[in-house]
Amino acid sequence: MKIIVCGAGRVGWQIARQLAAEGNDVTLVDIDAEVIRRATDELDVRGVAGFASHPDVLDRAGAADCDLIIAVTPLDEVNMVVCEVAHAVFEVPRKIARLRSPAYLDALWSDLYRTDRLPIDVVISPEREVAQAAYERLIAPTAFATGSFLGGVAQLYGLVPEEGSAVIGTPLRQLSELFPQLRALVLAIERDGRLFATEPRDQVLAGDRVYVMVHAEDAPRTLELFGRALRHPGRVVLIGGGPVAIVLAQMLEGAKPPAKVTVIESHLARAEAAADALDGTLVLHGDGLRAELLAEAGIAHADAAVAMTGDDRVNILAAIRAKQLGANLSIPIINDAGLAPLMDAVPLDAWIDPRAVTVSTILRHIRRGRVRDVRLIGEGAAEVMEAQVLPRSGLAGRTMTSVGLPPGAMFGLVRRGDKILMPHPTLRLEPGDLVCILAVTSDMPEVERLLQVGIDYF
């Protein structure tokens, strides 16, 4: 596939790297010539320096015969114009734009994104996706990664097993024999910097980072085997009152049971906007690093604190301060991947990477076949996807063992109507089934081929 990525920021860089690693023909466009030079040195991509919305720049990038354009520059309006030019001048068949402003995302104006008006095929809203990721992390505070599939019935957790837990040193085949009623399976293990799909003979070792898919009803028991637990937060303090915080607070307000939420925002206008948007949330105006204000917000009795200002360093410091003052769980949002190595050295429970969340969302709309969801894991080393089995695809009518998944891939849970099925070699996949699949990056093209159908099907 020939793809143009406009914007070489954190998201654009990651999506270009991911797609190029899978063998796609990727061109990266950015106004900064030095960034483009570095990208062509470090990534297997072409680079074009210039304004992404200018027709001559898109022409040099190869828009005349590209299959997909992804606009993720910092400005919503530029991303919109990129899609308009790609459609009107170059007839690019598929266009994806990242839009951040709530004004562009309101359902009242969704009719704007039509081919005869503003031809954007997919609108990505990172704020909503990041808020959902934060919400999932609050519910599973001991997981370093989370994901929801099959309509919320299948949950993905990244877990480091507690020392002495039942899973350590036990072959996965034996775990299935010991707990036959448990609808859970270990999809992948990250060990010594390498992530691999599991086999029945594999064992979980102390210090492993383990990715487990489990039926939601069996999640508490499964996490217990790892020495971990689920917990619905009752009191949450959000440090930062921007769009992500507002969406997250609304989710927490609407939870059953609802959480008691307090938002701290240093900018008066944003604090007032948050207060107007939220019904049952207390909004405090002030510096979230101040111990006195955190005490007023009830941090000593908080089940969780999430630091989500626009500054990564402030988020880290605020999360540390909240943890010191008594928050049971403290999570910063960190955009700069260069700060990630620091997280192992600070006393925090987890962190959220908006870049990975946004890239996962974009990949969901790029994958061939009828892919419904995608989650990157292991810093992009692999992904877990949910896809529908289409008639005449490489999956339909075949048993799991005869499908011939590549060695770096494996099946997860399957949904057939209202039933959730555990994968096993003789399970025959039927058209309409929803199936979860893990695949390392190098094997993703082969998995996509299995999900596709011939053009005569359409």
XYZ file of N, CA and C in Angstrom, residues 190-334:
435
model
N 6.650 -10.482 27.172
C 7.780 -9.609 26.869
C 8.877 -9.917 27.889
N 10.027 -10.379 27.378
C 11.101 -10.822 28.264
C 12.447 -10.377 27.676
N 13.254 -9.729 28.493
C 14.584 -9.272 28.061
C 14.508 -8.428 26.795
N 13.470 -7.568 26.731
C 13.341 -6.656 25.607
C 12.765 -7.267 24.351
N 12.342 -8.531 24.396
C 11.766 -9.190 23.218
C 10.358 -9.667 23.522
N 9.432 -9.364 22.609
C 8.044 -9.794 22.769
C 7.770 -10.954 21.822
N 7.119 -12.008 22.328
C 6.820 -13.162 21.490
C 5.442 -13.718 21.825
N 4.788 -14.248 20.776
C 3.519 -14.955 20.971
C 3.799 -16.264 21.694
N 2.900 -16.650 22.580
C 3.165 -17.806 23.432
C 2.778 -19.123 22.761
N 3.370 -20.192 23.295
C 3.014 -21.566 22.948
C 2.672 -22.303 24.243
N 1.913 -23.409 24.168
C 1.479 -24.103 25.394
C 2.616 -24.508 26.323
N 3.804 -24.758 25.777
C 4.921 -25.200 26.629
C 5.616 -24.039 27.345
N 5.323 -22.805 26.952
C 5.995 -21.648 27.554
C 5.603 -21.490 29.025
N 6.505 -20.890 29.780
C 6.260 -20.585 31.183
C 6.388 -19.081 31.411
N 5.644 -18.590 32.400
C 5.788 -17.208 32.848
C 6.873 -17.169 33.918
N 7.835 -16.294 33.730
C 8.925 -16.157 34.686
C 8.793 -14.856 35.474
N 9.425 -14.821 36.627
C 9.412 -13.611 37.434
C 10.002 -12.457 36.629
N 9.314 -11.309 36.659
C 9.777 -10.137 35.929
C 9.246 -10.025 34.522
N 8.586 -11.082 34.004
C 7.990 -11.013 32.670
C 6.877 -9.966 32.639
N 6.723 -9.365 31.470
C 5.563 -8.519 31.192
C 4.620 -9.358 30.341
N 3.464 -9.687 30.892
C 2.579 -10.692 30.312
C 1.291 -10.030 29.822
N 0.876 -10.383 28.595
C -0.367 -9.863 28.024
C -1.414 -10.973 28.051
N -2.480 -10.743 28.800
C -3.515 -11.745 29.040
C -4.838 -11.245 28.475
N -5.540 -12.109 27.738
C -6.907 -11.803 27.301
C -7.859 -12.670 28.109
N -8.931 -12.053 28.628
C -9.807 -12.757 29.556
C -11.249 -12.306 29.360
N -12.173 -13.222 29.546
C -13.587 -12.860 29.586
C -13.800 -11.932 30.782
N -14.559 -10.859 30.581
C -14.732 -9.858 31.631
C -15.237 -10.464 32.939
N -16.093 -11.482 32.843
C -16.621 -12.110 34.062
C -15.533 -12.839 34.848
N -14.495 -13.284 34.143
C -13.424 -14.040 34.805
C -12.204 -13.179 35.118
N -12.303 -11.879 34.853
C -11.149 -11.006 35.058
C -10.681 -10.966 36.518
N -11.576 -10.806 37.505
C -11.080 -10.750 38.891
C -10.284 -11.994 39.291
N -10.801 -13.165 38.951
C -10.113 -14.410 39.314
C -8.786 -14.545 38.570
N -8.774 -14.159 37.302
C -7.542 -14.254 36.521
C -6.461 -13.346 37.092
N -6.825 -12.119 37.420
C -5.838 -11.200 37.979
C -5.333 -11.683 39.333
N -6.180 -12.380 40.069
C -5.742 -12.939 41.354
C -4.594 -13.928 41.158
N -4.650 -14.714 40.082
C -3.582 -15.675 39.810
C -2.235 -14.985 39.597
N -2.292 -13.731 39.138
C -1.072 -12.949 38.934
C -0.730 -12.111 40.174
N -1.521 -12.271 41.235
C -1.308 -11.461 42.424
C -1.792 -10.041 42.263
N -2.735 -9.819 41.335
C -3.243 -8.479 41.045
C -4.739 -8.425 41.299
N -5.321 -7.227 41.131
C -6.743 -7.081 41.440
C -7.365 -5.978 40.592
N -8.701 -6.087 40.408
C -9.490 -5.015 39.806
C -10.072 -4.152 40.919
N -10.257 -2.876 40.615
C -10.840 -1.995 41.625
C -11.526 -0.820 40.938
N -12.791 -0.618 41.233
C -13.501 0.530 40.683
C -13.261 1.732 41.588
N -12.679 2.813 41.061
C -12.328 3.947 41.916
C -13.559 4.699 42.414
N -13.549 5.053 43.678
C -14.646 5.840 44.241
C -14.351 7.323 44.265
N -13.065 7.686 44.491
C -12.637 9.084 44.517
C -11.456 9.257 43.561
N -11.564 10.230 42.654
C -10.518 10.470 41.662
C -10.218 11.961 41.603
N -8.927 12.297 41.603
C -8.490 13.676 41.426
C -7.801 13.789 40.073
N -8.260 14.711 39.235
C -7.664 14.958 37.928
C -6.897 16.268 37.994
N -5.607 16.224 37.735
C -4.766 17.422 37.764
C -4.608 17.896 36.329
N -5.306 18.960 35.994
C -5.419 19.420 34.621
C -6.869 19.326 34.194
N -7.387 20.409 33.597
C -8.810 20.432 33.258
C -9.082 20.657 31.790
N -8.205 20.140 30.930
C -8.390 20.290 29.492
C -9.427 19.333 28.929
N -9.504 19.214 27.588
C -10.524 18.375 26.956
C -10.478 16.908 27.387
N -9.273 16.345 27.547
C -9.174 14.941 27.955
C -9.740 14.763 29.357
N -9.403 15.686 30.254
C -9.892 15.597 31.627
C -11.412 15.710 31.684
N -11.980 16.578 30.868
C -13.435 16.737 30.859
C -14.114 15.447 30.413
N -13.607 14.841 29.346
C -14.199 13.583 28.858
C -14.060 12.489 29.909
N -12.881 12.392 30.528
C -12.663 11.367 31.553
C -13.576 11.598 32.750
N -13.720 12.850 33.181
C -14.612 13.151 34.307
C -16.042 12.766 33.981
N -16.476 13.000 32.745
C -17.837 12.621 32.347
C -18.008 11.103 32.383
N -16.978 10.359 31.975
C -17.042 8.901 32.057
C -17.165 8.444 33.504
N -16.378 9.050 34.373
C -16.400 8.671 35.788
C -17.718 9.060 36.439
N -18.273 10.212 36.048
C -19.586 10.624 36.569
C -20.673 9.637 36.156
N -20.546 9.089 34.941
C -21.571 8.180 34.426
C -21.340 6.721 34.761
N -20.256 6.415 35.492
C -19.971 5.024 35.852
C -20.989 4.518 36.859
N -21.076 3.220 36.992
C -21.987 2.605 37.961
C -21.170 1.736 38.898
N -20.993 2.148 40.166
C -21.463 3.415 40.735
C -20.604 4.578 40.270
N -21.151 5.810 40.284
C -20.364 6.958 39.840
C -19.232 7.268 40.809
N -18.144 7.776 40.277
C -17.008 8.178 41.107
C -17.179 9.639 41.528
N -16.596 9.975 42.656
C -16.551 11.360 43.101
C -15.274 11.967 42.537
N -15.416 12.963 41.666
C -14.291 13.499 40.903
C -14.017 14.948 41.288
N -12.736 15.263 41.424
C -12.288 16.645 41.620
C -11.265 16.972 40.550
N -11.434 18.126 39.892
C -10.520 18.588 38.855
C -9.781 19.817 39.367
N -8.455 19.829 39.169
C -7.634 20.997 39.503
C -7.074 21.563 38.200
N -7.323 22.843 37.953
C -6.863 23.484 36.721
C -6.293 24.857 37.051
N -5.070 25.129 36.561
C -4.386 26.379 36.884
C -4.838 27.553 36.030
N -5.367 27.268 34.851
C -5.811 28.326 33.934
C -7.277 28.634 34.197
N -7.586 29.885 34.519
C -8.943 30.244 34.949
C -9.987 29.935 33.886
N -9.723 30.294 32.638
C -10.721 30.072 31.583
C -10.998 28.579 31.397
N -9.949 27.756 31.451
C -10.162 26.305 31.314
C -10.900 25.747 32.523
N -10.598 26.277 33.706
C -11.311 25.824 34.905
C -12.792 26.147 34.792
N -13.111 27.339 34.312
C -14.522 27.722 34.147
C -15.202 26.860 33.094
N -14.467 26.556 31.997
C -15.044 25.695 30.949
C -15.314 24.296 31.487
N -14.393 23.766 32.299
C -14.600 22.444 32.890
C -15.794 22.451 33.836
N -15.925 23.501 34.639
C -17.055 23.590 35.572
C -18.384 23.645 34.830
N -18.409 24.328 33.692
C -19.638 24.419 32.892
C -19.990 23.078 32.252
N -18.959 22.300 31.889
C -19.194 21.048 31.162
C -19.550 19.878 32.068
N -19.236 19.993 33.368
C -19.397 18.863 34.277
C -20.484 19.149 35.311
N -21.245 18.112 35.644
C -22.374 18.279 36.558
C -22.007 17.974 38.007
N -21.468 16.781 38.238
C -21.227 16.361 39.615
C -19.782 16.445 40.038
N -18.942 17.159 39.283
C -17.518 17.241 39.561
C -17.162 18.581 40.193
N -16.330 18.535 41.221
C -15.822 19.755 41.842
C -14.604 20.231 41.062
N -14.595 21.495 40.641
C -13.478 22.065 39.894
C -12.802 23.127 40.744
N -11.492 22.959 40.977
C -10.706 23.905 41.762
C -9.725 24.629 40.850
N -9.629 25.943 41.033
C -8.694 26.737 40.237
C -7.403 26.916 41.030
N -6.277 26.462 40.466
C -5.007 26.605 41.153
C -3.959 25.665 40.607
N -2.799 25.680 41.249
C -1.640 24.901 40.825
C -1.714 23.494 41.407
N -1.783 22.484 40.544
C -1.896 21.098 40.984
C -0.646 20.555 41.645
N 0.451 21.331 41.654
C 1.658 20.910 42.362
C 1.653 21.360 43.825
N 0.738 22.245 44.189
C 0.711 22.771 45.554
C 0.068 21.762 46.499
N 0.787 21.425 47.562
C 0.297 20.439 48.523
C -1.005 20.897 49.169
N -1.138 22.196 49.423
C -2.349 22.700 50.082
C -3.585 22.477 49.205
N -3.436 22.720 47.901
C -4.576 22.548 47.003
C -4.903 21.067 46.817
N -3.874 20.233 46.742
C -4.114 18.799 46.648
C -4.815 18.279 47.897
N -4.442 18.814 49.056
C -5.116 18.419 50.293
C -6.574 18.844 50.264
N -6.845 20.051 49.751
C -8.233 20.527 49.638
C -9.038 19.639 48.693
N -8.362 19.085 47.682
C -9.041 18.199 46.728
C -9.270 16.804 47.301
N -8.743 16.544 48.506
C -8.938 15.236 49.135
C -7.989 14.181 48.654
N -6.755 14.582 48.309
C -5.819 13.632 47.719
C -5.460 12.511 48.688
N -5.485 12.786 49.978
C -5.094 11.773 50.969
C -6.050 10.588 50.981
N -7.273 10.801 50.523
C -8.272 9.732 50.514
C -8.656 9.304 49.089
N -7.887 9.751 48.107
C -8.227 9.464 46.711
C -7.824 8.045 46.329
N -8.703 7.365 45.629
C -8.355 6.058 45.066
C -7.363 6.213 43.928
N -7.443 7.348 43.216
C -6.551 7.554 42.073
C -6.384 9.039 41.795
N -5.217 9.379 41.253
C -4.953 10.718 40.735
C -4.377 10.568 39.335
N -4.859 11.382 38.403
C -4.356 11.363 37.032
C -3.874 12.763 36.694
N -2.589 12.888 36.345
C -2.017 14.188 35.988
C -2.063 14.329 34.477
N -2.837 15.287 33.984
C -3.085 15.414 32.561
C -3.068 16.875 32.113
N -2.056 17.618 32.556
C -1.831 18.956 32.049
C -1.179 18.846 30.678
N -0.878 19.969 30.057
C -0.232 19.929 28.754
C 1.274 19.795 28.812
N 1.831 19.658 30.011
C 3.286 19.597 30.194
C 3.665 18.261 30.824
N 4.429 17.441 30.113
C 4.801 16.112 30.606
C 5.535 16.177 31.935
N 6.453 17.124 32.058
C 7.248 17.202 33.288
C 6.382 17.596 34.477
N 5.450 18.499 34.250
C 4.499 18.843 35.314
C 3.665 17.633 35.689
N 3.267 16.860 34.685
C 2.469 15.666 34.965
C 3.224 14.674 35.841
N 4.498 14.464 35.537
C 5.290 13.527 36.339
C 5.429 14.032 37.765
N 5.775 15.308 37.916
C 5.964 15.871 39.260
C 4.656 15.881 40.038
N 3.556 16.238 39.366
C 2.262 16.277 40.045
C 1.826 14.881 40.472
N 2.092 13.897 39.626
C 1.726 12.520 39.981
C 2.551 12.024 41.165
N 3.844 12.371 41.187
C 4.684 11.993 42.329
C 4.198 12.660 43.605
N 3.874 13.970 43.515
C 3.383 14.680 44.695
C 2.071 14.067 45.197
N 1.164 13.737 44.279
C -0.115 13.133 44.677
C 0.111 11.801 45.372
N 1.073 11.011 44.860
C 1.378 9.719 45.479
C 1.949 9.918 46.881
N 2.828 10.888 47.032
C 3.427 11.162 48.343
C 2.386 11.597 49.367
N 1.347 12.289 48.877
C 0.328 12.824 49.788
C -0.812 11.846 50.047
N -0.714 10.632 49.499
C -1.675 9.617 49.897
C -2.532 9.008 48.821
N -2.451 9.463 47.572
C -3.254 8.851 46.510
C -2.864 7.385 46.354
N -3.847 6.511 46.306
C -3.566 5.074 46.214
C -2.935 4.706 44.872
N -3.395 5.362 43.807
C -2.903 5.118 42.454
C -2.609 6.478 41.833
N -1.456 6.616 41.204
C -1.084 7.906 40.620
C -0.527 7.691 39.226
N -1.145 8.348 38.222
C -0.826 8.099 36.815
C -0.609 9.425 36.097
N 0.543 9.625 35.464
C 0.707 10.791 34.589
C 0.450 10.432 33.130
N 0.046 11.417 32.342
C -0.011 11.277 30.892
C 1.278 11.861 30.335
N 1.989 11.073 29.518
C 3.299 11.472 29.008
C 3.301 11.358 27.485
